[in-house]
Coordinates of C-alpha atoms in Angstrom, one line a residue:
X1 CA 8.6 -4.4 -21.7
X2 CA 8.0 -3.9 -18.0
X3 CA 10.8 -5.0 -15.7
X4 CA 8.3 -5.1 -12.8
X5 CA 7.5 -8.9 -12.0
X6 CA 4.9 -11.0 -12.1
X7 CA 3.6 -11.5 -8.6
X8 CA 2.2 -15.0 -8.7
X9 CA 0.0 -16.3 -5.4
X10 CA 0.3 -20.3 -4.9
X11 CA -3.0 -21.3 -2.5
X12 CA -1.8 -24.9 -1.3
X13 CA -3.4 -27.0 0.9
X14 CA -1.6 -30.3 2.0
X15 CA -1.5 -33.1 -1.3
X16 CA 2.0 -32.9 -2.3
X17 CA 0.9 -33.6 -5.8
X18 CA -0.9 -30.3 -5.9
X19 CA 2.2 -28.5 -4.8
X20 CA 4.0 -30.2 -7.6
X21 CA 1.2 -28.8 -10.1
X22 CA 1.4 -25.3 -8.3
X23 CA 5.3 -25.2 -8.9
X24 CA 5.0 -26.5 -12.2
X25 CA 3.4 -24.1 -13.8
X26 CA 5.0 -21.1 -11.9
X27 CA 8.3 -22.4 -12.9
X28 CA 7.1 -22.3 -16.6
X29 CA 6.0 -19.2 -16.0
X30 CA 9.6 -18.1 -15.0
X31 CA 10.7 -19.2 -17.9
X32 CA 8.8 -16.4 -19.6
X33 CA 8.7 -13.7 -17.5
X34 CA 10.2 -12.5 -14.2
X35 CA 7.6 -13.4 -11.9
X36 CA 7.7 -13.1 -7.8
X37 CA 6.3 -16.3 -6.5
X38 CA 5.1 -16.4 -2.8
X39 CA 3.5 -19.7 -1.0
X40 CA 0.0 -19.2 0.4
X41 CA -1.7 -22.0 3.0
X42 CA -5.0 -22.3 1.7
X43 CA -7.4 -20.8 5.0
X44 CA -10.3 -23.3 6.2
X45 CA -13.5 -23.6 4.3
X46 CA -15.3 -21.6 6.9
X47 CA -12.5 -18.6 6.9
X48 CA -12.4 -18.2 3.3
X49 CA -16.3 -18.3 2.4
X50 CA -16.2 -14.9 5.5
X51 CA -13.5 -13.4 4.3
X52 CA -14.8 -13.6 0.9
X53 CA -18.3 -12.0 2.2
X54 CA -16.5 -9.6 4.2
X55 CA -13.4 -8.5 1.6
X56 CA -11.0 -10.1 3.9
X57 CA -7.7 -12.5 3.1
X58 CA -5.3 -12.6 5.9
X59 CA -3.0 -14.6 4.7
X60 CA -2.1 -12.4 2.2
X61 CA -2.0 -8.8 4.4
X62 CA 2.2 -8.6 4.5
X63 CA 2.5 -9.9 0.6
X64 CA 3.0 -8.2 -2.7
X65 CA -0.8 -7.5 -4.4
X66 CA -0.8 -10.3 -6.9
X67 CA -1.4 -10.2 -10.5
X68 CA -2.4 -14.0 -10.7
X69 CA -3.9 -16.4 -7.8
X70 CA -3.2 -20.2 -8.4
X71 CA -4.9 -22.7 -6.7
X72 CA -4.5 -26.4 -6.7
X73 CA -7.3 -29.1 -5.0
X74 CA -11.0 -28.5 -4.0
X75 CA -10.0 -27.0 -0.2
X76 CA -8.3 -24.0 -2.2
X77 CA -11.0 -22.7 -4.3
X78 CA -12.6 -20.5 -1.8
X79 CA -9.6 -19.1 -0.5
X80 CA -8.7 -18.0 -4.2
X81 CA -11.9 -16.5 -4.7
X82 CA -11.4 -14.7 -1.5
X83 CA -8.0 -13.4 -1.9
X84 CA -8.7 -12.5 -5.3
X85 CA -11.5 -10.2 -4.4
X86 CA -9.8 -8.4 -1.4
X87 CA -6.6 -7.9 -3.4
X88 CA -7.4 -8.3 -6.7
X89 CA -5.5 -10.5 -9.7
X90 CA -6.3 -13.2 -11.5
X91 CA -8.1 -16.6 -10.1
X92 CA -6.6 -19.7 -12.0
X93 CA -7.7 -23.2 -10.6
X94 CA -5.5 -25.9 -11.8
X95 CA -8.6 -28.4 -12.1
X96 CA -12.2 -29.1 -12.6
X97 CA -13.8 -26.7 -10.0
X98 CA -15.9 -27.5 -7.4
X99 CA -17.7 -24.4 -7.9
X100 CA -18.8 -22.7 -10.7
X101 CA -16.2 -22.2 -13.9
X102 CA -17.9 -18.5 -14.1
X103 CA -16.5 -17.6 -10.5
X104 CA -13.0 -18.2 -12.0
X105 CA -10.6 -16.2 -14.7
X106 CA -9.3 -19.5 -15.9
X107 CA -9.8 -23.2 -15.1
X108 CA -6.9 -25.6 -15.9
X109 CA -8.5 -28.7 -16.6
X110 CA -7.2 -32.4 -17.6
X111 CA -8.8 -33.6 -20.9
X112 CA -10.3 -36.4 -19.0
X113 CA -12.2 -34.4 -16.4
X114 CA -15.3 -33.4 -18.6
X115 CA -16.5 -29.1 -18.2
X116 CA -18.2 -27.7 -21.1
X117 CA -16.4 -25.5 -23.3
X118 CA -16.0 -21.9 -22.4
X119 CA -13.7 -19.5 -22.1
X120 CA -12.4 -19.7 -19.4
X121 CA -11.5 -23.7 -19.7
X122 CA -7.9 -24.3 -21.4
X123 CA -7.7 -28.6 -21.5
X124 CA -4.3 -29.9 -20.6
X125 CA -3.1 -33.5 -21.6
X126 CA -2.7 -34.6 -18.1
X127 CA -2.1 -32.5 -15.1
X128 CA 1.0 -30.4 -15.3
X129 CA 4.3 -31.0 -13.0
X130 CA 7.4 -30.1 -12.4
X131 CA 9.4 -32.0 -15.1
X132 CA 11.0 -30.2 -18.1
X133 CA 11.2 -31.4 -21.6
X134 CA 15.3 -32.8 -21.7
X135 CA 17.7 -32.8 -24.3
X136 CA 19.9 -34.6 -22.6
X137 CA 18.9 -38.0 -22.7
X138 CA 21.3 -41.2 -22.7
X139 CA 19.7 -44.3 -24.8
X140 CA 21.8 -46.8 -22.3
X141 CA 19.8 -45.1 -18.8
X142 CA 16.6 -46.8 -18.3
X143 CA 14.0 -45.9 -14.9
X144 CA 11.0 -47.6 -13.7
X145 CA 8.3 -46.0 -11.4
X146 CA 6.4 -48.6 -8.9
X147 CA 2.7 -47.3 -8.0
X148 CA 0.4 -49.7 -5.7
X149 CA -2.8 -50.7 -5.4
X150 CA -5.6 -48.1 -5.3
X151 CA -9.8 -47.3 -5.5
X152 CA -9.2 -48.1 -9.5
X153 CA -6.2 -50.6 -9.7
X154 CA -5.4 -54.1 -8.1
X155 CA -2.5 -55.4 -7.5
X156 CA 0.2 -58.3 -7.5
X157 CA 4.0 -58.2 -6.7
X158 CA 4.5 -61.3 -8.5
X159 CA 2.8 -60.0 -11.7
X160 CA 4.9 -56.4 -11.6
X161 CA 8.1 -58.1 -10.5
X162 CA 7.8 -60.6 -13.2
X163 CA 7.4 -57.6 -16.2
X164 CA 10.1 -55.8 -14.6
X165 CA 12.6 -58.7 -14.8
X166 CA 11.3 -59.0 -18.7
X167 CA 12.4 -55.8 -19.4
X168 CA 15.6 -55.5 -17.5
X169 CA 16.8 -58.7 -18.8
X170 CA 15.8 -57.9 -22.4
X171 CA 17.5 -54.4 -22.6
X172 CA 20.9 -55.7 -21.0
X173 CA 22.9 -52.7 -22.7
X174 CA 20.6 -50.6 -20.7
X175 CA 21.4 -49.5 -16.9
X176 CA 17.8 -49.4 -14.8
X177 CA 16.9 -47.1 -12.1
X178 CA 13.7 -47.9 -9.8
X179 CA 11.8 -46.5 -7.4
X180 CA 8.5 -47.1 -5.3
X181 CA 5.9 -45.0 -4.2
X182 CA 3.9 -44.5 -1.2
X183 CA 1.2 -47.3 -2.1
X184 CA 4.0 -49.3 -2.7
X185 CA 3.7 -52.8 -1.0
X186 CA 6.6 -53.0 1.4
X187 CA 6.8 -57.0 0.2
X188 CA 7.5 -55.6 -3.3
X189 CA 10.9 -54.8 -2.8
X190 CA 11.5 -57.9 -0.9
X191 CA 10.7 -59.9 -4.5
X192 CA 12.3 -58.0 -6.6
X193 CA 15.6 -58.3 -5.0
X194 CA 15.5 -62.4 -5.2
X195 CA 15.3 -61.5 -8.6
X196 CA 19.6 -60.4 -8.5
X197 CA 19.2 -58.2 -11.4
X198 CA 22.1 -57.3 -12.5
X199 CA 21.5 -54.0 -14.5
X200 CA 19.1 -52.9 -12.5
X201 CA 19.3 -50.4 -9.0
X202 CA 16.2 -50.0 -7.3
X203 CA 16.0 -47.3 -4.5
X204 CA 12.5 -46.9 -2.2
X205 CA 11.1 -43.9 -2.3
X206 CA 11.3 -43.4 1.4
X207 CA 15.2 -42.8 0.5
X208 CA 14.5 -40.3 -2.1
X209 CA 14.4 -36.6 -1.9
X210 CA 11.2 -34.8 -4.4
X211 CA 13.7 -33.9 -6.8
X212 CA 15.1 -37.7 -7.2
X213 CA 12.6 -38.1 -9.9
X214 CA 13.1 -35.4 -12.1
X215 CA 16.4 -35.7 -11.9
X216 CA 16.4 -39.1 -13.1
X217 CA 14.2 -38.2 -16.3
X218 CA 16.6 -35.7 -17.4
X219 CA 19.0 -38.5 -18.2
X220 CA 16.3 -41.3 -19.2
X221 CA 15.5 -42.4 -22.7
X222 CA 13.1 -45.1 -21.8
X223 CA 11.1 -45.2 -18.7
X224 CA 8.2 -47.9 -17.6
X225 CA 5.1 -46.8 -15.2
X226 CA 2.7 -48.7 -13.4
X227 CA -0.3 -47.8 -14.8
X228 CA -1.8 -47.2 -11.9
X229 CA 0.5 -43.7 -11.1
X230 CA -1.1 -41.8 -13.9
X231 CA 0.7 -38.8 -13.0
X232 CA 3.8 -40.5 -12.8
X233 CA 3.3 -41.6 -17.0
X234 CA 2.5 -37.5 -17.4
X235 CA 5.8 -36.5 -15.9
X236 CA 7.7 -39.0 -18.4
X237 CA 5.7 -37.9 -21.4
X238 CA 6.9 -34.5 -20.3
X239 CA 10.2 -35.7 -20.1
X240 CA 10.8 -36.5 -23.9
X241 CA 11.2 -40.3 -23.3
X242 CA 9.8 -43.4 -24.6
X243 CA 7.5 -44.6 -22.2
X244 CA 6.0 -48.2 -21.4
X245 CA 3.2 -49.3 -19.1
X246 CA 3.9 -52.1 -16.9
X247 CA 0.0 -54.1 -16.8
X248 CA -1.9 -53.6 -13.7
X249 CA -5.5 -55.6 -12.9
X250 CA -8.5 -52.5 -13.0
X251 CA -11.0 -52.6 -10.3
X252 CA -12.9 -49.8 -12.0
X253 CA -12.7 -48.1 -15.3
X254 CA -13.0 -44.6 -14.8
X255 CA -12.1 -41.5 -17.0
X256 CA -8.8 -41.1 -15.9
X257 CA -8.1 -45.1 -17.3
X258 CA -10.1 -44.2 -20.3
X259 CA -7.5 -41.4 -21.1
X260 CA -4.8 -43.9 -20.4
X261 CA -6.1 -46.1 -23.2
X262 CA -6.4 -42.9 -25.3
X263 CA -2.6 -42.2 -25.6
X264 CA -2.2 -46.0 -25.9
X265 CA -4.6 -45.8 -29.5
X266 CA -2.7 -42.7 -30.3
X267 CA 1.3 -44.2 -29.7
X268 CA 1.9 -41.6 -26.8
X269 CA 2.2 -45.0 -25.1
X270 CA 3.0 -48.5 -25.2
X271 CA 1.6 -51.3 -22.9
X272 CA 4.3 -54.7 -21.8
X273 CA 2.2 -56.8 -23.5
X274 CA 2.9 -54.8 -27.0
X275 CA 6.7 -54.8 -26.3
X276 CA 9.0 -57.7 -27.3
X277 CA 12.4 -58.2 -25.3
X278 CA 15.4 -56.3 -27.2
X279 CA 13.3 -53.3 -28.6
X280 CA 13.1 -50.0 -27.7
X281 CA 10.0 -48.2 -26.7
X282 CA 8.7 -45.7 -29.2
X283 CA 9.2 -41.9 -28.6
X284 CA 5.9 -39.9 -28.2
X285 CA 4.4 -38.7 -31.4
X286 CA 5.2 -35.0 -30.3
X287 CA 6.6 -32.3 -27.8
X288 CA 4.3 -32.3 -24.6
X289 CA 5.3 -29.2 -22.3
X290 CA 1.6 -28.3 -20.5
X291 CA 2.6 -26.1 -18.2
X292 CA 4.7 -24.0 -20.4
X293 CA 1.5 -23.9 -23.3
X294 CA -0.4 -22.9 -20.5
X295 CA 1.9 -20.2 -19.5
X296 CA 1.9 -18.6 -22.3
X297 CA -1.6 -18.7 -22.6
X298 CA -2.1 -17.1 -19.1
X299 CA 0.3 -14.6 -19.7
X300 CA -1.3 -13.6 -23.0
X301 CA -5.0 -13.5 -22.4
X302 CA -4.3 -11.4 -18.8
X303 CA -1.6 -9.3 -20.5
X304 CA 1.4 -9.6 -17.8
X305 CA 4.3 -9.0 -19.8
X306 CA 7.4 -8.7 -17.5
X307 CA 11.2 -8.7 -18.8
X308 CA 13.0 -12.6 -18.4

């Protein structure tokens, strides 16, 4: 085995929740092999479709060549294309393209974003994050993760604070974290608090740092999601823990709910109105780890092999 590294190019642009996906998979990657990971910002539209005409990448003149390009959200693909064909490697989108799958080595799509079959599509349950699979888990540490309202789910604080209260008060051997999220009503935490819950500590997400979630699923055997922060009930599953859905109204029923319902019929999940105060949430039917299945995969079919 080679003990040169891996040199792994992460094309960003500025959703944090593509970052998360970028870092997700290079740290599985790590895992594997001894990689070099540098940060690329993703160059306008306009820049990258030139410098991929004219064999030109900037952004990537003073950086080891690298042996795979990741990119993460629409504004990227270009600029992956573009480095990849001034300084060869690898081009690996971590979603369903906006261009052709051809143009690309490998396209990372979620199951319920429909490309045809080919070879260069590997299907992920869910998009892939940061979390690690724990074996540390403690059956008396509980979290909750508050979403908001959005294009495909209403909202009511009364309705969420309500199902929270359920649940805290019928697991009172287990200690409750909570936090919010940026679509978060602000009036949410307000209610909750006239609640005076005693085994529960919730914290906004304004006063938590990026790693304040992970962190917290290391430890957590149970955790309940908002339905409407999809990624949020990926990064549990990931996790290990048994995971509920608090009920939030749909204003559209998309793909992405359709997959929710999916690992509902298939006991990845369970929804509030199947749970019954003083039980405990079922564990997922099976290991999920997406980001280290795609890894190896990656790793494989392009032949990096590097020493851990």
């Amino acid at each position: 085995m080679s003990a040169k590294p891996v040199v792994i190019w992460q094309v960003y642009d500025d959703k944090p929740g593509h970052r998360n996906q970028l870092r997700g998979l290079s740290n599985a990657l790590a895992e594997i092999a001894a990689v070099e990971v540098c940060e690329v910002p993703a160059p306008s539209k306009t820049s990258a479709i030139v410098g991929l005409f004219a064999k030109k990448f900037v952004h990537g003149a003073q950086l080891p060549r690298p042996d795979i390009i990741l990119g993460a959200g629409h504004s990227t693909h270009f600029g992956v294309l573009a480095a990849r064909r001034t300084y060869g490697g690898k081009a690996v989108v971590l979603m369903k393209p906006s261009l052709p799958i051809g143009l690309f080595d490998l396209c990372i799509v979620p199951e319920h974003d429909v490309v045809p079959d080919s070879e260069s599509v590997v299907r992920t349950r869910g998009v892939l994050n940061v979390v690690r699979p724990s074996m540390s888990q403690n059956e008396r540490t509980g979290l909750m993760l508050i979403g908001g309202p959005s294009a495909a789910y209403g909202w009511s604080d009364e309705r969420i604070v309500e199902q929270v209260s359920r649940v805290a008060s019928g697991s009172p051997d287990v200690i409750w974290s909570l936090t919010t999220s940026r679509r978060t009503p602000s009036s949410f935490l307000k209610r909750l608090s006239e609640r005076a819950l005693q085994n529960l500590q919730a914290v906004c997400h304004e006063q938590t740092p990026p790693t304040w979630v992970p962190g917290q699923l290391v430890h957590a055997s149970q955790v309940w999601v908002s339905e409407d922060s999809v990624s949020m009930v990926y990064e549990a599953l990931t996790s290990g823990a048994a995971v509920g859905l608090f009920d939030v109204p749909h204003e559209s029923y998309g793909r992405v709910a359709a997959g929710v319902d999916a690992l509902v019929q298939t006991d990845w999940l369970s929804r509030f109105s199947q749970w019954s105060p003083g039980t405990r949430l079922r564990r997922p039917p099976e290991r999920l780890d997406e980001a280290r299945r795609c890894a190896e995969i990656m790793l494989s079919r392009f032949s990096l092999i590097a020493a851990a």
